Coordinates of C-alpha atoms and ligand atoms in Angstrom, one line a residue:
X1 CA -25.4 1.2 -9.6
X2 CA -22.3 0.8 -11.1
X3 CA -18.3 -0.2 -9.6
X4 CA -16.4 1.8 -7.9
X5 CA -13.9 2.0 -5.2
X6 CA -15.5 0.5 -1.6
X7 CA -18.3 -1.3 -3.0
X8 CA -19.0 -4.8 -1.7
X9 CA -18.8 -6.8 -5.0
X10 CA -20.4 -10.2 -6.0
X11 CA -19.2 -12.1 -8.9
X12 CA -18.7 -15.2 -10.5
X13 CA -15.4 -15.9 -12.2
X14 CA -13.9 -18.5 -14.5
X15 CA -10.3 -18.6 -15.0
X16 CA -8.7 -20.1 -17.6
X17 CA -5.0 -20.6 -18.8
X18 CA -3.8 -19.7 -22.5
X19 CA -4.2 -23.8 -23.2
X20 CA -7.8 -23.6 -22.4
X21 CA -8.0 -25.8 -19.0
X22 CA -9.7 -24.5 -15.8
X23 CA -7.4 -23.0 -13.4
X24 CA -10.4 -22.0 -11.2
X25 CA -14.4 -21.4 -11.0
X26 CA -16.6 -19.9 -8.8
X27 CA -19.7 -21.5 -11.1
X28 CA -21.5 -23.4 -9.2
X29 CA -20.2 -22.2 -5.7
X30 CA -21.5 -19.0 -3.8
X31 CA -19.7 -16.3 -6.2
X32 CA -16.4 -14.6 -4.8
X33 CA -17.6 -11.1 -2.9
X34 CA -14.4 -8.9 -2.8
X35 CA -14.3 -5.3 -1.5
X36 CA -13.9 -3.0 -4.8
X37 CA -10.4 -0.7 -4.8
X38 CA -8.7 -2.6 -2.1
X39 CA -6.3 -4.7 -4.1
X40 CA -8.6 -8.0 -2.9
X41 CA -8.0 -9.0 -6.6
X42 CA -5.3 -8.8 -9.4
X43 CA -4.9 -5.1 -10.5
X44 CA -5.9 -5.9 -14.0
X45 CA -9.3 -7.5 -12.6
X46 CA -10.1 -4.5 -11.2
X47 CA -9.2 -2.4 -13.3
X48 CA -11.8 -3.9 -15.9
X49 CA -14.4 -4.4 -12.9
X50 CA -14.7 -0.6 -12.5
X51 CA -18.0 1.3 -13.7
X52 CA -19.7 -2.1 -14.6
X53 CA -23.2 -2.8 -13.6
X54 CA -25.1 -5.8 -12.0
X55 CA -26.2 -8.7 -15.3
X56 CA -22.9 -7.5 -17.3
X57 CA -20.6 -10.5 -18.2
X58 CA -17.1 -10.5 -20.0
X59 CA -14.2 -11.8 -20.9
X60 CA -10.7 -10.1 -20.3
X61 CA -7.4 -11.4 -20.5
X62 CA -4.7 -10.3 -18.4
X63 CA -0.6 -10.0 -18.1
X64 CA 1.1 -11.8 -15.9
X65 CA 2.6 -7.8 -14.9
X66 CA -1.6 -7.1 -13.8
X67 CA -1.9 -10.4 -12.7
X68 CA -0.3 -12.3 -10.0
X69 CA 3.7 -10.9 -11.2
X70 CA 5.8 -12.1 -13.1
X71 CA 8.2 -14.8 -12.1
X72 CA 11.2 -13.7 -9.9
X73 CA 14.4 -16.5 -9.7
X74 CA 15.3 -14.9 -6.5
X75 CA 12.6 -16.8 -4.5
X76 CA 13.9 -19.9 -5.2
X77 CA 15.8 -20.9 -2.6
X78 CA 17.0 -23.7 -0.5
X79 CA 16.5 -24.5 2.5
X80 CA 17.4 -27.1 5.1
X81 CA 15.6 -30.0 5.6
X82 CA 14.6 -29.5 9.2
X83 CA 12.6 -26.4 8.4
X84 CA 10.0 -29.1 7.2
X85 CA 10.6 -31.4 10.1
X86 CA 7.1 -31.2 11.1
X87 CA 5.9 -32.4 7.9
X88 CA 4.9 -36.0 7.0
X89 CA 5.5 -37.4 3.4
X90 CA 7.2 -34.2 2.4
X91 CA 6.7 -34.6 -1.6
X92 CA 7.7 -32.6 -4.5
X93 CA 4.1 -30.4 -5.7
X94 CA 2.9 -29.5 -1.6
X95 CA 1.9 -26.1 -1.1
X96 CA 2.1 -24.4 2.3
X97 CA 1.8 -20.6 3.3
X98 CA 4.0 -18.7 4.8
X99 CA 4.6 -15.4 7.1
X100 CA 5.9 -13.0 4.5
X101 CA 9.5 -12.1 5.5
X102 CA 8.2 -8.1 6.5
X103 CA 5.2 -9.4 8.3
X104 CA 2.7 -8.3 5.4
X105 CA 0.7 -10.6 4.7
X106 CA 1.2 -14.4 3.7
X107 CA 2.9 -16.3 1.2
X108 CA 2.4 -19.0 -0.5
X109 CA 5.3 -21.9 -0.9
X110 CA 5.8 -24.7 -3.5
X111 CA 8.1 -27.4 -2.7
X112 CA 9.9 -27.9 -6.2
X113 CA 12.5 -30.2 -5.0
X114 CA 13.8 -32.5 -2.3
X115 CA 17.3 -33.7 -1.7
X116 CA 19.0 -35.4 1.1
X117 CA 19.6 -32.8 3.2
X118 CA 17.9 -29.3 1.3
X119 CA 14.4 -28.7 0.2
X120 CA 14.0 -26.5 -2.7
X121 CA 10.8 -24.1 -2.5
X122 CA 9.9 -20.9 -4.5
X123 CA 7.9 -18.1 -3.0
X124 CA 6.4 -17.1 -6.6
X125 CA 2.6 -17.1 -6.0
X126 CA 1.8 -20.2 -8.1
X127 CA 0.0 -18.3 -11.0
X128 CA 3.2 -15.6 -11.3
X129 CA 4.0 -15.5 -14.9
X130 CA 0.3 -16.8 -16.4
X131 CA -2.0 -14.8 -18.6
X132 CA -4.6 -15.5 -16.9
X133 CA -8.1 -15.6 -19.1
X134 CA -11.2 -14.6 -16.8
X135 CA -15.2 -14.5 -17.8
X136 CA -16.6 -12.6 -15.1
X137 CA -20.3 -12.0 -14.5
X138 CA -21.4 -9.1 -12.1
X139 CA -23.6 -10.6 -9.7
X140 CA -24.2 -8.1 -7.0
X141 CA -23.2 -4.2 -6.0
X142 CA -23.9 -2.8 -2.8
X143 CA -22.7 0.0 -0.4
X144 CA -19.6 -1.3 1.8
X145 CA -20.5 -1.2 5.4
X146 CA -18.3 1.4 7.5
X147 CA -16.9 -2.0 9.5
X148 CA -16.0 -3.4 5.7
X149 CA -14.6 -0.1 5.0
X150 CA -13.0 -0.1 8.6
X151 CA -11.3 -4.0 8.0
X152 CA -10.8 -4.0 4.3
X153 CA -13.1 -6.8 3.8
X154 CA -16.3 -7.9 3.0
X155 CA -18.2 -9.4 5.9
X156 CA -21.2 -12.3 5.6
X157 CA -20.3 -15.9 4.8
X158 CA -16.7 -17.0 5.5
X159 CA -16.3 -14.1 8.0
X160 CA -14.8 -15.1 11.6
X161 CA -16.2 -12.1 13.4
Ligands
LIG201 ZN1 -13.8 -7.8 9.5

């Protein structure tokens, strides 16, 4: 069997920056099941993912363009203080998520500096603008399940319903 659009997926990753260090790993963890063609992953990723079979392992590096974007200036912003009043300690380097501004989907937000009265956060998903470096191994391919198919994700562990 081999990977195509709405297969259920299992694979372990690594993902490396161009320095070498260890951004993330699924070694040693369950490995990361992702619906095949759904966009669950970076474009690149999948692209390279299609028509390969259980046991095959490889490296493949990837621009930030089929990655996680590039960087855009315009989601820097600033915003007032009392949007954070809720939050203790408020420190330069927290990460929150957001309700993206048309309702898709959710967005993650850096706090990137604090003044008296403003808070400066960007809206760039943290890894916009990395190569990112990934050794994947193909764990598992199965048949997606018509509910799968139905929610656009994989069901089992870490499933709410
Ligand atoms: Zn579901």
């Amino acid at each position: 069997m081999q990977i195509e659009d709405k297969m259920a997926v299992s694979i372990h990753y690594t993902l490396k920056d161009n320095a070498g260090e260890i951004i993330d790993s699924s070694q040693g963890d369950e490995p990361l099941v992702y619906l095949h063609g759904t966009g669950g992953l970076v474009p690149g990723l999948e692209k390279e993912l299609t028509s390969k079979a259980v046991g095959d392992a490889f490296d493949v590096t990837i621009a930030p363009e089929d990655g996680y974007g590039v960087r855009d200036d315009s989601l820097v912003q600033e915003v007032p203080r009392d949007a954070f009043q809720d939050v203790k300690d408020l420190e330069v380097g927290m990460q929150f998520h957001t309700q993206a501004p048309d309702g898709e989907g959710i967005l993650p937000v850096t706090i990137t500096a604090l003044k008296d009265e403003e808070v400066t956060i960007d809206l760039n998903h943290p890894l916009a603008g990395e190569t990112l470096n990934f050794h994947i191994e193909v764990i598992d391919i199965r048949a997606a399940t018509k509910d799968e198919l139905a929610h656009g994700h994989v069901h089992g562990a870490g499933c709410q319903h």
